[in-house]
Amino acid sequence: MAFSADELRVLRRALAIALHPAPLPDEDVQDCLRLAGAVDEAVGEAGRLRAFLLADLVRYRNALPGSLSGYLERLQDALAAGYDPRPEDLAALRALRGGAAAAALLERCQVLAERSVRARLAGRAVSATAPAPRSRLLALPGGRAAEPEKPKAPVVPARPAAPSERPAPKPSEVFPPRRRPVPPPQQRAAG
């Protein structure tokens, strides 16, 4: 993630204010909120890009063995971006391990998969101490949150709705029971 010079100035100011809280002018609060929005947008865009790359990887894996070089290239890119290889990836690489590139990538993926499993198992034991996911920036010390709150109007409970003049129809009124067709009377031929 890269910041522009203006965004770095706002970030530096926000960090200084976080260390030494002081009332903020509205302009600084708006700058911080815009920066937080830009960071949220960049994080969302990174998530969309990751989803696209993973879908592309799945398409290439499903087209194996005809897409061998494309699949290996996309898998290497995904691993570089922090992707944990899935069992489908390991199975595909085992089937392709006749090539040197696929065999080397299989070894790397097996190590990463084992490390990922160990981390998940260790994570279950310490899940209570895991940090909370990042939330949106809602207030800044000394910013708009420091302004005195206006008294809220009391909440008046809503009146129950008046019964309608016509009650809702019953299912038997909307969908009348089917009547069995009456067979036509047998006519006797005189003969």
PDB file of C-alpha atoms in Angstrom:
ATOM      1  CA  MET A   1       0.000   0.000   0.000  1.00  0.00           C
ATOM      2  CA  ALA A   2       1.381   3.389  -0.956  1.00  0.00           C
ATOM      3  CA  PHE A   3       0.377   6.770   0.478  1.00  0.00           C
ATOM      4  CA  SER A   4       0.470  10.091  -1.301  1.00  0.00           C
ATOM      5  CA  ALA A   5       2.334  13.012   0.250  1.00  0.00           C
ATOM      6  CA  ASP A   6      -0.957  14.536   1.410  1.00  0.00           C
ATOM      7  CA  GLU A   7      -2.100  11.245   2.957  1.00  0.00           C
ATOM      8  CA  LEU A   8       1.234  10.902   4.765  1.00  0.00           C
ATOM      9  CA  ARG A   9       0.816  14.416   6.171  1.00  0.00           C
ATOM     10  CA  VAL A  10      -2.654  13.514   7.482  1.00  0.00           C
ATOM     11  CA  LEU A  11      -1.386  10.196   8.850  1.00  0.00           C
ATOM     12  CA  ARG A  12       1.523  11.896  10.628  1.00  0.00           C
ATOM     13  CA  ARG A  13      -0.863  14.460  12.149  1.00  0.00           C
ATOM     14  CA  ALA A  14      -3.304  11.716  13.256  1.00  0.00           C
ATOM     15  CA  LEU A  15      -0.508   9.758  14.914  1.00  0.00           C
ATOM     16  CA  ALA A  16       0.737  12.873  16.711  1.00  0.00           C
ATOM     17  CA  ILE A  17      -2.776  13.568  17.964  1.00  0.00           C
ATOM     18  CA  ALA A  18      -3.140   9.957  19.100  1.00  0.00           C
ATOM     19  CA  LEU A  19       0.027  10.327  21.164  1.00  0.00           C
ATOM     20  CA  HIS A  20      -0.877  13.774  22.527  1.00  0.00           C
ATOM     21  CA  PRO A  21      -4.672  14.157  22.486  1.00  0.00           C
ATOM     22  CA  ALA A  22      -5.894  17.667  21.783  1.00  0.00           C
ATOM     23  CA  PRO A  23      -9.061  19.154  20.338  1.00  0.00           C
ATOM     24  CA  LEU A  24      -9.114  18.977  16.552  1.00  0.00           C
ATOM     25  CA  PRO A  25     -10.446  21.472  14.076  1.00  0.00           C
ATOM     26  CA  ASP A  26     -13.203  20.145  11.814  1.00  0.00           C
ATOM     27  CA  GLU A  27     -10.841  20.242   8.825  1.00  0.00           C
ATOM     28  CA  ASP A  28      -8.382  17.843  10.514  1.00  0.00           C
ATOM     29  CA  VAL A  29     -11.215  15.504  11.521  1.00  0.00           C
ATOM     30  CA  GLN A  30     -12.480  15.446   7.934  1.00  0.00           C
ATOM     31  CA  ASP A  31      -8.941  14.765   6.638  1.00  0.00           C
ATOM     32  CA  CYS A  32      -8.589  11.830   9.037  1.00  0.00           C
ATOM     33  CA  LEU A  33     -11.980  10.434   8.049  1.00  0.00           C
ATOM     34  CA  ARG A  34     -11.103  10.728   4.352  1.00  0.00           C
ATOM     35  CA  LEU A  35      -7.800   8.929   4.986  1.00  0.00           C
ATOM     36  CA  ALA A  36      -9.593   6.173   6.917  1.00  0.00           C
ATOM     37  CA  GLY A  37     -12.038   5.821   4.027  1.00  0.00           C
ATOM     38  CA  ALA A  38      -9.177   5.612   1.519  1.00  0.00           C
ATOM     39  CA  VAL A  39      -7.449   2.929   3.593  1.00  0.00           C
ATOM     40  CA  ASP A  40     -10.710   0.960   3.868  1.00  0.00           C
ATOM     41  CA  GLU A  41     -11.189   1.248   0.105  1.00  0.00           C
ATOM     42  CA  ALA A  42      -7.629   0.031  -0.535  1.00  0.00           C
ATOM     43  CA  VAL A  43      -8.137  -2.932   1.794  1.00  0.00           C
ATOM     44  CA  GLY A  44     -11.397  -3.785   0.031  1.00  0.00           C
ATOM     45  CA  GLU A  45      -9.733  -3.519  -3.373  1.00  0.00           C
ATOM     46  CA  ALA A  46      -6.922  -5.806  -2.209  1.00  0.00           C
ATOM     47  CA  GLY A  47      -9.535  -8.332  -1.097  1.00  0.00           C
ATOM     48  CA  ARG A  48     -11.284  -8.182  -4.473  1.00  0.00           C
ATOM     49  CA  LEU A  49      -7.967  -8.629  -6.285  1.00  0.00           C
ATOM     50  CA  ARG A  50      -7.107 -11.616  -4.096  1.00  0.00           C
ATOM     51  CA  ALA A  51     -10.505 -13.200  -4.793  1.00  0.00           C
ATOM     52  CA  PHE A  52      -9.987 -12.699  -8.529  1.00  0.00           C
ATOM     53  CA  LEU A  53      -6.503 -14.240  -8.436  1.00  0.00           C
ATOM     54  CA  LEU A  54      -7.742 -17.245  -6.451  1.00  0.00           C
ATOM     55  CA  ALA A  55     -10.630 -17.768  -8.885  1.00  0.00           C
ATOM     56  CA  ASP A  56      -8.127 -17.567 -11.753  1.00  0.00           C
ATOM     57  CA  LEU A  57      -5.972 -20.177 -10.000  1.00  0.00           C
ATOM     58  CA  VAL A  58      -8.978 -22.499  -9.656  1.00  0.00           C
ATOM     59  CA  ARG A  59      -9.824 -22.081 -13.370  1.00  0.00           C
ATOM     60  CA  TYR A  60      -6.282 -23.021 -14.368  1.00  0.00           C
ATOM     61  CA  ARG A  61      -6.230 -25.972 -11.928  1.00  0.00           C
ATOM     62  CA  ASN A  62      -9.503 -27.276 -13.378  1.00  0.00           C
ATOM     63  CA  ALA A  63      -8.031 -27.079 -16.897  1.00  0.00           C
ATOM     64  CA  LEU A  64      -4.986 -29.209 -16.062  1.00  0.00           C
ATOM     65  CA  PRO A  65      -2.907 -30.745 -17.621  1.00  0.00           C
ATOM     66  CA  GLY A  66      -3.413 -28.464 -20.634  1.00  0.00           C
ATOM     67  CA  SER A  67      -2.781 -25.321 -18.560  1.00  0.00           C
ATOM     68  CA  LEU A  68       0.329 -26.556 -16.745  1.00  0.00           C
ATOM     69  CA  SER A  69       2.589 -23.532 -17.237  1.00  0.00           C
ATOM     70  CA  GLY A  70      -0.209 -21.033 -16.466  1.00  0.00           C
ATOM     71  CA  TYR A  71      -1.248 -22.952 -13.366  1.00  0.00           C
ATOM     72  CA  LEU A  72       2.297 -23.156 -11.985  1.00  0.00           C
ATOM     73  CA  GLU A  73       2.822 -19.434 -12.605  1.00  0.00           C
ATOM     74  CA  ARG A  74      -0.439 -18.465 -10.889  1.00  0.00           C
ATOM     75  CA  LEU A  75       0.213 -20.793  -7.975  1.00  0.00           C
ATOM     76  CA  GLN A  76       3.660 -19.245  -7.442  1.00  0.00           C
ATOM     77  CA  ASP A  77       2.105 -15.747  -7.531  1.00  0.00           C
ATOM     78  CA  ALA A  78      -0.561 -16.821  -5.043  1.00  0.00           C
ATOM     79  CA  LEU A  79       2.029 -18.344  -2.709  1.00  0.00           C
ATOM     80  CA  ALA A  80       4.053 -15.123  -2.853  1.00  0.00           C
ATOM     81  CA  ALA A  81       0.903 -13.222  -1.831  1.00  0.00           C
ATOM     82  CA  GLY A  82       0.408 -15.448   1.248  1.00  0.00           C
ATOM     83  CA  TYR A  83      -1.911 -18.123  -0.158  1.00  0.00           C
ATOM     84  CA  ASP A  84      -2.041 -21.377   1.798  1.00  0.00           C
ATOM     85  CA  PRO A  85      -2.094 -24.295  -0.653  1.00  0.00           C
ATOM     86  CA  ARG A  86      -5.256 -26.369  -0.488  1.00  0.00           C
ATOM     87  CA  PRO A  87      -5.517 -30.144  -0.773  1.00  0.00           C
ATOM     88  CA  GLU A  88      -6.661 -29.714  -4.403  1.00  0.00           C
ATOM     89  CA  ASP A  89      -3.400 -27.889  -5.177  1.00  0.00           C
ATOM     90  CA  LEU A  90      -1.328 -30.628  -3.567  1.00  0.00           C
ATOM     91  CA  ALA A  91      -3.219 -33.327  -5.482  1.00  0.00           C
ATOM     92  CA  ALA A  92      -2.760 -31.466  -8.784  1.00  0.00           C
ATOM     93  CA  LEU A  93       0.958 -31.016  -8.137  1.00  0.00           C
ATOM     94  CA  ARG A  94       1.358 -34.692  -7.233  1.00  0.00           C
ATOM     95  CA  ALA A  95      -0.204 -35.614 -10.553  1.00  0.00           C
ATOM     96  CA  LEU A  96       2.181 -33.235 -12.346  1.00  0.00           C
ATOM     97  CA  ARG A  97       5.372 -33.939 -10.422  1.00  0.00           C
ATOM     98  CA  GLY A  98       7.021 -35.481 -13.488  1.00  0.00           C
ATOM     99  CA  GLY A  99       8.242 -31.965 -14.326  1.00  0.00           C
ATOM    100  CA  ALA A 100      11.026 -30.343 -12.329  1.00  0.00           C
ATOM    101  CA  ALA A 101       9.087 -27.108 -11.732  1.00  0.00           C
ATOM    102  CA  ALA A 102       6.001 -28.967 -10.485  1.00  0.00           C
ATOM    103  CA  ALA A 103       8.097 -31.204  -8.205  1.00  0.00           C
ATOM    104  CA  ALA A 104       9.861 -28.196  -6.643  1.00  0.00           C
ATOM    105  CA  LEU A 105       6.571 -26.389  -6.205  1.00  0.00           C
ATOM    106  CA  LEU A 106       5.041 -29.516  -4.628  1.00  0.00           C
ATOM    107  CA  GLU A 107       7.791 -29.600  -1.981  1.00  0.00           C
ATOM    108  CA  ARG A 108       7.287 -25.910  -1.228  1.00  0.00           C
ATOM    109  CA  CYS A 109       3.509 -26.334  -1.001  1.00  0.00           C
ATOM    110  CA  GLN A 110       3.799 -29.336   1.322  1.00  0.00           C
ATOM    111  CA  VAL A 111       5.977 -27.328   3.701  1.00  0.00           C
ATOM    112  CA  LEU A 112       3.577 -24.364   3.600  1.00  0.00           C
ATOM    113  CA  ALA A 113       0.513 -26.589   4.070  1.00  0.00           C
ATOM    114  CA  GLU A 114       2.063 -28.294   7.079  1.00  0.00           C
ATOM    115  CA  ARG A 115       3.026 -24.940   8.580  1.00  0.00           C
ATOM    116  CA  SER A 116      -0.504 -23.650   8.004  1.00  0.00           C
ATOM    117  CA  VAL A 117      -2.081 -26.666   9.717  1.00  0.00           C
ATOM    118  CA  ARG A 118       0.229 -26.310  12.710  1.00  0.00           C
ATOM    119  CA  ALA A 119      -0.584 -22.596  12.973  1.00  0.00           C
ATOM    120  CA  ARG A 120      -4.329 -23.273  12.842  1.00  0.00           C
ATOM    121  CA  LEU A 121      -4.039 -25.924  15.548  1.00  0.00           C
ATOM    122  CA  ALA A 122      -1.983 -23.598  17.726  1.00  0.00           C
ATOM    123  CA  GLY A 123      -4.423 -20.765  16.980  1.00  0.00           C
ATOM    124  CA  ARG A 124      -7.331 -22.720  18.417  1.00  0.00           C
ATOM    125  CA  ALA A 125      -5.536 -22.900  21.748  1.00  0.00           C
ATOM    126  CA  VAL A 126      -4.944 -19.138  21.911  1.00  0.00           C
ATOM    127  CA  SER A 127      -8.006 -17.871  20.011  1.00  0.00           C
ATOM    128  CA  ALA A 128      -9.117 -15.930  23.086  1.00  0.00           C
ATOM    129  CA  THR A 129      -6.018 -13.741  22.853  1.00  0.00           C
ATOM    130  CA  ALA A 130      -6.294 -13.104  19.098  1.00  0.00           C
ATOM    131  CA  PRO A 131      -6.551  -9.448  18.134  1.00  0.00           C
ATOM    132  CA  ALA A 132      -9.922  -8.187  16.965  1.00  0.00           C
ATOM    133  CA  PRO A 133     -10.313  -7.409  13.282  1.00  0.00           C
ATOM    134  CA  ARG A 134      -9.823  -3.803  12.201  1.00  0.00           C
ATOM    135  CA  SER A 135     -12.952  -1.726  12.517  1.00  0.00           C
ATOM    136  CA  ARG A 136     -13.838   1.603  10.990  1.00  0.00           C
ATOM    137  CA  LEU A 137     -12.539   4.798  12.521  1.00  0.00           C
ATOM    138  CA  LEU A 138     -15.524   6.218  14.364  1.00  0.00           C
ATOM    139  CA  ALA A 139     -14.131   9.004  16.555  1.00  0.00           C
ATOM    140  CA  LEU A 140     -10.887  10.781  17.176  1.00  0.00           C
ATOM    141  CA  PRO A 141      -9.769  11.993  20.603  1.00  0.00           C
ATOM    142  CA  GLY A 142     -10.462  15.698  20.820  1.00  0.00           C
ATOM    143  CA  GLY A 143     -12.430  15.632  17.588  1.00  0.00           C
ATOM    144  CA  ARG A 144     -16.171  15.725  17.135  1.00  0.00           C
ATOM    145  CA  ALA A 145     -16.556  13.123  19.878  1.00  0.00           C
ATOM    146  CA  ALA A 146     -15.280  15.741  22.374  1.00  0.00           C
ATOM    147  CA  GLU A 147     -18.220  18.053  21.614  1.00  0.00           C
ATOM    148  CA  PRO A 148     -20.965  17.912  24.237  1.00  0.00           C
ATOM    149  CA  GLU A 149     -23.797  15.593  23.363  1.00  0.00           C
ATOM    150  CA  LYS A 150     -27.211  17.060  22.660  1.00  0.00           C
ATOM    151  CA  PRO A 151     -30.010  15.590  24.752  1.00  0.00           C
ATOM    152  CA  LYS A 152     -31.958  12.956  22.892  1.00  0.00           C
ATOM    153  CA  ALA A 153     -35.713  13.105  22.552  1.00  0.00           C
ATOM    154  CA  PRO A 154     -37.540  10.511  24.635  1.00  0.00           C
ATOM    155  CA  VAL A 155     -38.615   7.433  22.746  1.00  0.00           C
ATOM    156  CA  VAL A 156     -42.382   7.190  22.469  1.00  0.00           C
ATOM    157  CA  PRO A 157     -43.660   3.627  22.067  1.00  0.00           C
ATOM    158  CA  ALA A 158     -45.636   3.121  18.901  1.00  0.00           C
ATOM    159  CA  ARG A 159     -49.371   2.486  19.126  1.00  0.00           C
ATOM    160  CA  PRO A 160     -50.499  -0.948  18.034  1.00  0.00           C
ATOM    161  CA  ALA A 161     -51.856  -0.935  14.548  1.00  0.00           C
ATOM    162  CA  ALA A 162     -55.626  -0.633  14.252  1.00  0.00           C
ATOM    163  CA  PRO A 163     -57.230  -3.819  12.986  1.00  0.00           C
ATOM    164  CA  SER A 164     -58.066  -3.590   9.323  1.00  0.00           C
ATOM    165  CA  GLU A 165     -61.682  -3.528   8.253  1.00  0.00           C
ATOM    166  CA  ARG A 166     -61.402  -6.739   6.320  1.00  0.00           C
ATOM    167  CA  PRO A 167     -59.596  -9.699   7.901  1.00  0.00           C
ATOM    168  CA  ALA A 168     -56.978 -11.588   5.950  1.00  0.00           C
ATOM    169  CA  PRO A 169     -58.494 -14.390   3.868  1.00  0.00           C
ATOM    170  CA  LYS A 170     -58.122 -17.957   5.003  1.00  0.00           C
ATOM    171  CA  PRO A 171     -56.123 -20.346   2.834  1.00  0.00           C
ATOM    172  CA  SER A 172     -59.310 -22.275   2.061  1.00  0.00           C
ATOM    173  CA  GLU A 173     -60.843 -19.077   0.664  1.00  0.00           C
ATOM    174  CA  VAL A 174     -57.872 -18.301  -1.512  1.00  0.00           C
ATOM    175  CA  PHE A 175     -57.278 -21.890  -2.603  1.00  0.00           C
ATOM    176  CA  PRO A 176     -60.637 -23.717  -2.541  1.00  0.00           C
ATOM    177  CA  PRO A 177     -60.486 -27.506  -2.248  1.00  0.00           C
ATOM    178  CA  ARG A 178     -60.366 -29.376  -5.510  1.00  0.00           C
ATOM    179  CA  ARG A 179     -63.464 -31.247  -6.434  1.00  0.00           C
ATOM    180  CA  ARG A 180     -63.128 -34.624  -8.038  1.00  0.00           C
ATOM    181  CA  PRO A 181     -64.484 -34.647 -11.547  1.00  0.00           C
ATOM    182  CA  VAL A 182     -67.763 -36.449 -11.898  1.00  0.00           C
ATOM    183  CA  PRO A 183     -67.564 -39.171 -14.507  1.00  0.00           C
ATOM    184  CA  PRO A 184     -69.998 -38.745 -17.377  1.00  0.00           C
ATOM    185  CA  PRO A 185     -73.064 -40.960 -17.079  1.00  0.00           C
ATOM    186  CA  GLN A 186     -72.890 -44.174 -19.019  1.00  0.00           C
ATOM    187  CA  GLN A 187     -75.322 -44.256 -21.851  1.00  0.00           C
ATOM    188  CA  ARG A 188     -76.751 -47.521 -22.970  1.00  0.00           C
ATOM    189  CA  ALA A 189     -77.195 -48.077 -26.585  1.00  0.00           C
ATOM    190  CA  ALA A 190     -80.442 -49.716 -27.620  1.00  0.00           C
ATOM    191  CA  GLY A 191     -79.751 -52.493 -29.676  1.00  0.00           C
TER     192      GLY A 191
END
